[in-house]
Coordinates of N, CA and C in Angstrom, one line a residue:
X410 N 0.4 -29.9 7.8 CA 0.0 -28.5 7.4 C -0.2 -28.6 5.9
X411 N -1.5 -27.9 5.4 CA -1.6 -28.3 4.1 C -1.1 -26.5 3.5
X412 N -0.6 -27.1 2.5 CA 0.1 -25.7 1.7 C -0.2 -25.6 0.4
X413 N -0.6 -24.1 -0.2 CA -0.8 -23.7 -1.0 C 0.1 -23.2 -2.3
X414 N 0.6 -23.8 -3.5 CA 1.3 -23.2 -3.8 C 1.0 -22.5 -5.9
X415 N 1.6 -21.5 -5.5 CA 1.0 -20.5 -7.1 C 2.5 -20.4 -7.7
X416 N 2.8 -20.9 -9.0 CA 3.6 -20.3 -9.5 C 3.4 -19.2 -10.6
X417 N 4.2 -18.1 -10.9 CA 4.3 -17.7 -12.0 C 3.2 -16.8 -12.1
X418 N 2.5 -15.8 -11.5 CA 1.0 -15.4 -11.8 C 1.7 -14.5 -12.8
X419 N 2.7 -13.6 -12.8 CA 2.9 -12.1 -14.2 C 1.8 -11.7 -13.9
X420 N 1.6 -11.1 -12.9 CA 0.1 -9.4 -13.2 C 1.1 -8.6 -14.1
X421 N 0.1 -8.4 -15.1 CA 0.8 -7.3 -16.1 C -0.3 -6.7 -16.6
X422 N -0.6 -5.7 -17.0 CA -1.5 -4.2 -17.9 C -1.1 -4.8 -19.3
X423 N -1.4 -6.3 -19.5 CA -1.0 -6.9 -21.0 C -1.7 -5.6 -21.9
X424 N -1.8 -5.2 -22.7 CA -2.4 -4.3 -23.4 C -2.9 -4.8 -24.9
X425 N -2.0 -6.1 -25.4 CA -2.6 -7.2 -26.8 C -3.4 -7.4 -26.7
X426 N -4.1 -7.7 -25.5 CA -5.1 -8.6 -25.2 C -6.6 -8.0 -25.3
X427 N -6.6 -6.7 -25.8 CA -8.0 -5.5 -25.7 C -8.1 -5.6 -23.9
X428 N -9.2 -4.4 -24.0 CA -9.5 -4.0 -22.9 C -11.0 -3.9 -23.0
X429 N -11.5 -4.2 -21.5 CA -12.5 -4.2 -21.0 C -13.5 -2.9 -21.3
X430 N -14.5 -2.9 -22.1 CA -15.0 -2.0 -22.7 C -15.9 -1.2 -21.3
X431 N -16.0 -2.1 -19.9 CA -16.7 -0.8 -19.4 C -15.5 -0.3 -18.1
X432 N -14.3 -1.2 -17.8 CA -13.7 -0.6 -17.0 C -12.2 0.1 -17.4
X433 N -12.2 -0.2 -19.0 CA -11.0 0.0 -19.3 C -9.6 -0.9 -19.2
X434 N -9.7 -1.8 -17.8 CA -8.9 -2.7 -17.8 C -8.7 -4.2 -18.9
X435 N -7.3 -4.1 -18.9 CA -6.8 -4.9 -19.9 C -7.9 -6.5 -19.7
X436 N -8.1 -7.1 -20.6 CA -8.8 -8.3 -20.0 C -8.2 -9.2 -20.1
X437 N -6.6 -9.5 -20.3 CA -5.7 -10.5 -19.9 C -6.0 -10.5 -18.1
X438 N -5.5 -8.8 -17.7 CA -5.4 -8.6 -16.4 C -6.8 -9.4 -15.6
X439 N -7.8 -9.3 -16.3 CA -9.0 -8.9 -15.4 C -9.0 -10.8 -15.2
X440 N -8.6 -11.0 -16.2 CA -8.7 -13.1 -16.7 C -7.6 -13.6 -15.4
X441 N -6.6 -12.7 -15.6 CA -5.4 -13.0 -14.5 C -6.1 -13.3 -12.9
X442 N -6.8 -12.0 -12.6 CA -7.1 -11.9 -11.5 C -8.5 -13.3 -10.9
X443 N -9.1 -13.3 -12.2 CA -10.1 -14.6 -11.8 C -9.6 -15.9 -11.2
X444 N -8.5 -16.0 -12.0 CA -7.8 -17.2 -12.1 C -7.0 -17.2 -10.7
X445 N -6.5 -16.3 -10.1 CA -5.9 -15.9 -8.6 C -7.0 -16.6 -7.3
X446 N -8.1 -15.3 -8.3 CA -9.5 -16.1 -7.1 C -10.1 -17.1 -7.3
X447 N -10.0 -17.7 -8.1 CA -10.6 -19.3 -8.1 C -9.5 -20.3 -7.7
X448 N -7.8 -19.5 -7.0 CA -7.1 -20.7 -6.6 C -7.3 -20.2 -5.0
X449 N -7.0 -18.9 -5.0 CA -7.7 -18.6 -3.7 C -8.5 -19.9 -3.0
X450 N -10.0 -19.8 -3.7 CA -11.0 -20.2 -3.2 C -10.5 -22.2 -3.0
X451 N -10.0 -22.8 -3.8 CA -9.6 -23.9 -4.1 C -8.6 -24.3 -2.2
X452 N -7.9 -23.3 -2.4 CA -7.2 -22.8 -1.0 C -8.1 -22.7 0.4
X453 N -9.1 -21.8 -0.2 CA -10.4 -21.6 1.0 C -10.9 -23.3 2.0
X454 N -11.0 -23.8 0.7 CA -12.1 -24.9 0.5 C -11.3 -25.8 1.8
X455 N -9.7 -25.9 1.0 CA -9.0 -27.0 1.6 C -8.3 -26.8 2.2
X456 N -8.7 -25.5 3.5 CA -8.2 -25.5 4.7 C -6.6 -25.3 4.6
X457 N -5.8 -24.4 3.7 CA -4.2 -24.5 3.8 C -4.1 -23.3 5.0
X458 N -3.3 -23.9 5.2 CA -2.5 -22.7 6.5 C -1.5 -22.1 5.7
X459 N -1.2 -22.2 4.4 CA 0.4 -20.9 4.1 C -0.3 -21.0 2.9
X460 N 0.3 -20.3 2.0 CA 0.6 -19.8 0.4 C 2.1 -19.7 -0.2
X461 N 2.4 -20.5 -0.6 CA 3.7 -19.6 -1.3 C 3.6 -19.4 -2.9
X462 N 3.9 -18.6 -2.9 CA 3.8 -17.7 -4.2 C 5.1 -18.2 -5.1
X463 N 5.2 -18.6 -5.8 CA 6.8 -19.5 -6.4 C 7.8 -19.0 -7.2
X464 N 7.7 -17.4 -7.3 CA 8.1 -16.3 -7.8 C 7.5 -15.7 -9.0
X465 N 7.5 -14.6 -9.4 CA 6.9 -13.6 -10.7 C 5.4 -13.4 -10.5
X466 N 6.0 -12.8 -9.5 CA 4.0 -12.0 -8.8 C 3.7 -11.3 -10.2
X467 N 4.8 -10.2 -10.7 CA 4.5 -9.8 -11.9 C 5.4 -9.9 -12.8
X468 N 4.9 -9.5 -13.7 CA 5.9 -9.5 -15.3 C 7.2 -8.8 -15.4
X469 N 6.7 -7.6 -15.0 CA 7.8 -6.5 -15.7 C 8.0 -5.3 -14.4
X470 N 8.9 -5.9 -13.5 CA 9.0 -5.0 -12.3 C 9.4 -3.5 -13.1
X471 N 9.2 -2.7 -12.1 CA 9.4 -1.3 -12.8 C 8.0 -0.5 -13.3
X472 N 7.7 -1.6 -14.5 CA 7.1 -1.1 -15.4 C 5.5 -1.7 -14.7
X473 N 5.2 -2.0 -14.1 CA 3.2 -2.4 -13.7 C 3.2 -1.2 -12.8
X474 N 1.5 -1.1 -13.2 CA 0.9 0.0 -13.3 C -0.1 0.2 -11.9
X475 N -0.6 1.4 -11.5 CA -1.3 1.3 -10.2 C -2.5 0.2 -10.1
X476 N -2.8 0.0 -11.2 CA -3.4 -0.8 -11.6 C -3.6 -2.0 -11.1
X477 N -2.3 -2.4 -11.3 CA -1.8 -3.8 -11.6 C -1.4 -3.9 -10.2
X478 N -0.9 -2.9 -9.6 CA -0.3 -3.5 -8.2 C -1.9 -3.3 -7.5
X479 N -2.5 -2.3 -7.4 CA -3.7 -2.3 -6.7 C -4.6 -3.5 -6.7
X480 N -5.0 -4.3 -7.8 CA -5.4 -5.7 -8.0 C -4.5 -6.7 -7.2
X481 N -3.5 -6.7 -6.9 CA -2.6 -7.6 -6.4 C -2.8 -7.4 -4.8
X482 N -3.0 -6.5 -4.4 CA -2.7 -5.5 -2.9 C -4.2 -5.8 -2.5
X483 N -5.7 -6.5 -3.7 CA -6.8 -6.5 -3.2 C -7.1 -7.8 -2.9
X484 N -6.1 -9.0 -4.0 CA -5.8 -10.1 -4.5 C -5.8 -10.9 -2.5
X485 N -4.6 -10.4 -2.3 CA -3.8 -10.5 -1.2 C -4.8 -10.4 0.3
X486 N -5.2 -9.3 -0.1 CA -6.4 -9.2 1.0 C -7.3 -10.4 1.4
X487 N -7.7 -11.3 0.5 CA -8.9 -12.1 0.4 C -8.1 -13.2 0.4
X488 N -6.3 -13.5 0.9 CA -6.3 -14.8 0.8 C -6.7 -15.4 1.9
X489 N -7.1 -16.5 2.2 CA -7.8 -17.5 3.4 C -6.7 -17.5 4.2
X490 N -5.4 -17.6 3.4 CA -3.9 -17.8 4.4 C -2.8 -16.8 4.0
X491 N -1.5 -16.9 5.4 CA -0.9 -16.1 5.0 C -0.1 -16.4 3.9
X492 N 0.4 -15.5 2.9 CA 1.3 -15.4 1.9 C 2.9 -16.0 2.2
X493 N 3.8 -16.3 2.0 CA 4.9 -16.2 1.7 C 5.4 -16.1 0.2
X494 N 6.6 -15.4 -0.5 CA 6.7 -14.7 -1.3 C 8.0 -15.4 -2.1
X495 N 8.5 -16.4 -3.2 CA 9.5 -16.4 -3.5 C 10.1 -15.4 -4.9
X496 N 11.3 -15.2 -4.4 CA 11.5 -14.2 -5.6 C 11.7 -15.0 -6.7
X497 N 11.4 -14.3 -8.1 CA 11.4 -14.3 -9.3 C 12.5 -13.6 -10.4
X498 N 12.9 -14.5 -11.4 CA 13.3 -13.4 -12.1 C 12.9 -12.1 -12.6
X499 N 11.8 -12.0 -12.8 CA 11.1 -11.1 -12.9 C 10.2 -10.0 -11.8
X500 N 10.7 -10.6 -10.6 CA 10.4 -9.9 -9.2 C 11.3 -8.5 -9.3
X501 N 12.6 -8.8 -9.9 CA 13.8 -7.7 -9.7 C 14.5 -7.1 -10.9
X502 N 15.0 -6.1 -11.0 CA 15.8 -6.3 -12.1 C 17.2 -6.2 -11.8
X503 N 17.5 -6.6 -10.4 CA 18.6 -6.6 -10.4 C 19.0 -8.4 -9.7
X504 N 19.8 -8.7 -10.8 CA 19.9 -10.9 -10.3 C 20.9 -10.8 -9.4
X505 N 21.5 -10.2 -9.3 CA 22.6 -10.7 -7.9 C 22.9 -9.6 -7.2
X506 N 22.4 -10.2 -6.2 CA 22.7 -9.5 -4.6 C 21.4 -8.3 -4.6
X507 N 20.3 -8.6 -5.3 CA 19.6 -7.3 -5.3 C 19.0 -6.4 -3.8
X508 N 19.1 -5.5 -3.5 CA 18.7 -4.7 -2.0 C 17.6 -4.9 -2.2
X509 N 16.4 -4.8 -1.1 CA 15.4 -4.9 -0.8 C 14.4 -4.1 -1.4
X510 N 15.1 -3.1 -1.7 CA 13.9 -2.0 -2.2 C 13.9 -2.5 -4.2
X511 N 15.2 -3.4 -4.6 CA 14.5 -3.4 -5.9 C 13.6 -5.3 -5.8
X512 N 13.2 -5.2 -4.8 CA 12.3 -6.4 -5.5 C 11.0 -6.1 -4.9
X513 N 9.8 -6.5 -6.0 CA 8.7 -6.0 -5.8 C 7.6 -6.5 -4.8
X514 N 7.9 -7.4 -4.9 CA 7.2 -8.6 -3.8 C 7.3 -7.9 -1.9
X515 N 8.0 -7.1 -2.3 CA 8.6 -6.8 -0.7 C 7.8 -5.5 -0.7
X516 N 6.4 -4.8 -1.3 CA 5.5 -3.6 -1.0 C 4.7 -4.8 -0.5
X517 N 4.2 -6.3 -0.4 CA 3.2 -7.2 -0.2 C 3.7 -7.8 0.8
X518 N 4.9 -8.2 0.9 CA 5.4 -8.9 1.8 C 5.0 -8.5 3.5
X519 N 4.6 -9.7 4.3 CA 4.4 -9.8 5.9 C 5.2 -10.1 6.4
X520 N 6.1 -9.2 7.1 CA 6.9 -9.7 8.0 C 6.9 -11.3 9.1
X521 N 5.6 -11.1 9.0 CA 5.4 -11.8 10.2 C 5.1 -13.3 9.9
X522 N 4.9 -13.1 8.8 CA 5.2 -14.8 7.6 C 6.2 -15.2 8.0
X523 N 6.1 -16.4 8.4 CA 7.6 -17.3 8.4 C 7.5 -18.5 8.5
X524 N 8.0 -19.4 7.9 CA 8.5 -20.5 7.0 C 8.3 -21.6 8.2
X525 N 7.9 -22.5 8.6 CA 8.1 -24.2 9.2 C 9.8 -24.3 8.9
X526 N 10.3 -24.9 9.9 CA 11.5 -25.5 9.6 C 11.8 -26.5 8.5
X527 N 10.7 -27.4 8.4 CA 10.7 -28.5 7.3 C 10.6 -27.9 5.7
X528 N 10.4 -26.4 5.6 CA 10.3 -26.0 4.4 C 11.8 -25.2 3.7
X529 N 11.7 -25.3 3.0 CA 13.1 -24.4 2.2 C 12.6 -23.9 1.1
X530 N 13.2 -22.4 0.5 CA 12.8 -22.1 -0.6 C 13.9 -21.7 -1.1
X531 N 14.3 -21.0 -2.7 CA 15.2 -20.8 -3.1 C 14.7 -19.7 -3.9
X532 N 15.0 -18.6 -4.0 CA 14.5 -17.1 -4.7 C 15.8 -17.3 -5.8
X533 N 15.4 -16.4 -6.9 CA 15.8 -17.0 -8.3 C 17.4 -16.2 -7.9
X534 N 17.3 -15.2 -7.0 CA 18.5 -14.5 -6.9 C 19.7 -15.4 -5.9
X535 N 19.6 -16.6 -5.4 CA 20.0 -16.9 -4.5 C 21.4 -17.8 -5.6
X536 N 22.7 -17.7 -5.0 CA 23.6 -18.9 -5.8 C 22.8 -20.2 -5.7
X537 N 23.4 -20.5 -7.0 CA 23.3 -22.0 -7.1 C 24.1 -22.6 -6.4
X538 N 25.4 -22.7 -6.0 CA 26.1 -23.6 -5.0 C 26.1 -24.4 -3.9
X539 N 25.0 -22.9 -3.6 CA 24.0 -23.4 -2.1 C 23.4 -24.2 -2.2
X540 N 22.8 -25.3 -3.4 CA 21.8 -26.3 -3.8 C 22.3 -27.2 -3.0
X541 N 23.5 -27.4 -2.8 CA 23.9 -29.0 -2.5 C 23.9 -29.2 -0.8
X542 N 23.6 -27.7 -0.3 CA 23.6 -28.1 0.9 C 21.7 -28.3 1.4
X543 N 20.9 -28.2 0.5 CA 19.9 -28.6 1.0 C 19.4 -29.5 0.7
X544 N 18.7 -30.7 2.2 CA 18.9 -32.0 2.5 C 17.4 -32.2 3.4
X545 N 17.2 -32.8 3.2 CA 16.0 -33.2 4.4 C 14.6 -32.3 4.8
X546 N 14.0 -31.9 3.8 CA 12.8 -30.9 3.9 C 12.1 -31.7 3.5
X547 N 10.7 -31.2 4.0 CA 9.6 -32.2 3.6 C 8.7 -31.1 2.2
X548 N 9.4 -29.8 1.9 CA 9.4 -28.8 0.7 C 10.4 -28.1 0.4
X549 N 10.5 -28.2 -1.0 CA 11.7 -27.2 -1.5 C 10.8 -26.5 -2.6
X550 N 10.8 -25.1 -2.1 CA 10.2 -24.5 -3.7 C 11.3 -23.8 -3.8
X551 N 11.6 -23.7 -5.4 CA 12.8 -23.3 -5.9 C 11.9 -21.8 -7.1
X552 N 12.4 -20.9 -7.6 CA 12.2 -20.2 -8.8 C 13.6 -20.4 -9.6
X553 N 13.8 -21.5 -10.4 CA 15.2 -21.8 -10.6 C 14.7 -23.1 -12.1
X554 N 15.8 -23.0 -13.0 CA 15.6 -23.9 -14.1 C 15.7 -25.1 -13.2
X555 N 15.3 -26.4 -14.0 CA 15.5 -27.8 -13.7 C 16.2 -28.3 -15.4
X556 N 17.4 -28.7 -14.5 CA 18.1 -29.6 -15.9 C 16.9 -30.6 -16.5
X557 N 17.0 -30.4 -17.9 CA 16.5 -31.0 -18.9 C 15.1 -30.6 -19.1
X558 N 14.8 -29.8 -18.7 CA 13.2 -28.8 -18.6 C 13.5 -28.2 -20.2
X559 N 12.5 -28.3 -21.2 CA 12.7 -27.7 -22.0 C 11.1 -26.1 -22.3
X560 N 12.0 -25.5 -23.4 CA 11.4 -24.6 -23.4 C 11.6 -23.9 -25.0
X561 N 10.5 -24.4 -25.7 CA 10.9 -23.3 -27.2 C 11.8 -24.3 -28.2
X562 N 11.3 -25.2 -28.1 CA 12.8 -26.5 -28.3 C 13.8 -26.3 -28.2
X563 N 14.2 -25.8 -26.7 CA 15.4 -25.7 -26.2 C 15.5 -26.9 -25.0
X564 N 16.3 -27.3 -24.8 CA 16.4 -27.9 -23.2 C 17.8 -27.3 -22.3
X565 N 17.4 -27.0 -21.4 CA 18.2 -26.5 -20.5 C 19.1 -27.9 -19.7
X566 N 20.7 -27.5 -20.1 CA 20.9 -28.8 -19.5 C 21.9 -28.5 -18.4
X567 N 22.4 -27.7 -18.2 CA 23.7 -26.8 -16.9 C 22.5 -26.5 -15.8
X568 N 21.8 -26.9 -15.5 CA 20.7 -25.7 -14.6 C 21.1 -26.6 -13.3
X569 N 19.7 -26.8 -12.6 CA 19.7 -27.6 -10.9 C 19.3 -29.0 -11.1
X570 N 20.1 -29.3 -10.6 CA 19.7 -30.9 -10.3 C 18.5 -31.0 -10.0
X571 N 17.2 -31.8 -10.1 CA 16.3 -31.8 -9.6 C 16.0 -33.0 -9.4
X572 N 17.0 -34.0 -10.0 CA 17.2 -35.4 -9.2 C 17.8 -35.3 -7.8
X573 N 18.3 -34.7 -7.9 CA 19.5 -35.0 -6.7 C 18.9 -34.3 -5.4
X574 N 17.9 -32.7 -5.7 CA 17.1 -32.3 -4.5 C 15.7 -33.7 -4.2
X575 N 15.7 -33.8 -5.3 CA 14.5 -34.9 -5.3 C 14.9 -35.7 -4.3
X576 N 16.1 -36.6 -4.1 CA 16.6 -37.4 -3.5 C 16.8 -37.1 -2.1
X577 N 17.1 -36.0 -1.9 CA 17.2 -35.1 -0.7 C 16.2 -34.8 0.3
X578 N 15.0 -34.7 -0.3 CA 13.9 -33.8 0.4 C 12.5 -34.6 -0.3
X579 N 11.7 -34.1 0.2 CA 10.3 -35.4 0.2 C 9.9 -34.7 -0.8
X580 N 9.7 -33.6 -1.4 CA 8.8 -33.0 -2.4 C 9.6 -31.5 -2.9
X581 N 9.7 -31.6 -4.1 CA 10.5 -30.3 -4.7 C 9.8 -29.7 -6.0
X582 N 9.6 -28.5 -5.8 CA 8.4 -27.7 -6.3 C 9.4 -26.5 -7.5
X583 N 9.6 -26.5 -8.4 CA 10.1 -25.4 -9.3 C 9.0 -24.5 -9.8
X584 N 9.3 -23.2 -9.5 CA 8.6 -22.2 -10.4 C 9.2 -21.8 -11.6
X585 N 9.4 -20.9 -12.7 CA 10.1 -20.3 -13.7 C 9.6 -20.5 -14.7
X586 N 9.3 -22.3 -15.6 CA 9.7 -22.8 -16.4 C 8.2 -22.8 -17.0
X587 N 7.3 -22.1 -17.7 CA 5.9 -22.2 -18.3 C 5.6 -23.1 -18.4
X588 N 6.0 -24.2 -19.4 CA 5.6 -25.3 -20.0 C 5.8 -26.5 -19.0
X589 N 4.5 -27.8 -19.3 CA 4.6 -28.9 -18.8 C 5.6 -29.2 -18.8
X590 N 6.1 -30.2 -18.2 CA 7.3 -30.6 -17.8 C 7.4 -32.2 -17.8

């Protein structure tokens, strides 16, 4: 099964970025959305049967705009495959134990999406504890630091083992972290 995977998009109504002199929309946004459809299409090409999304559909839950979700809701429409959805820190604003209605991803979300057994994912809200019990996937996407990932010359060094899922499972996929790695 070939799979598709996007981390990190942030749809956001950036507003630094000027705006589109005939539609008004921000042109971060409008740049955002190209960039969606040209992985789309990349997707189209090479025949994937899923999508996972690797958390932070958007920036700033709460605060995006009809705008911003309407582009995403059209986004969505046009993908080749179905979606599945990992949550993000920025999916919710509530990190632990959040209810359904505060994460954003869940006005997009298909029920009817569901996961291969061989796959595992890990939403940024989930304990870390639970890491050690996952073993034997042929995918792990995580929205979660990876020890020694740095960021801002910082390095993160308490975070997830990503030797040790490495060792576990055939291919392990982190969202969260911007920078090359």
């Amino acid at each position: 099964m070939r799979i598709g995977l996007i981390a990190d998009p942030q749809f956001h109504n950036w507003t630094g970025f000027g705006k589109d002199p005939v539609t008004g929309i921000s042109k971060r946004l409008l740049e955002q959305v190209a960039n969606f459809r040209e992985a789309l299409q990349v997707f189209r090409d090479k025949k994937v049967a899923l999508i996972i999304i690797c958390g932070d559909l958007v920036h700033g839950v709460g605060s995006e705009s009809n705008v911003v979700l309407n582009h995403i809701r059209q986004l969505l429409k046009e993908s080749p495959a179905p979606v599945y959805f990992v949550v993000g820190n920025h999916d919710t604003p509530v990190r632990i134990n959040p209810l359904p209605e505060h994460i954003i991803t869940n006005l997009f979300k298909d029920d009817s999406v569901k996961l291969p057994d061989n796959i595992c994912v890990v939403d940024y809200t989930s304990p870390d504890e639970d890491l050690n019990q996952i073993k034997g996937y042929d995918l792990v996407v995580l929205h979660k630091t990876p020890t020694g990932a740095e960021s801002n010359d910082h390095i993160f060094l308490d975070e997830i083992n990503w030797r040790k899922l490495a060792s576990q499972n055939k291919f392990v996929s982190f969202g969260h972290i911007h920078e090359m790695q």
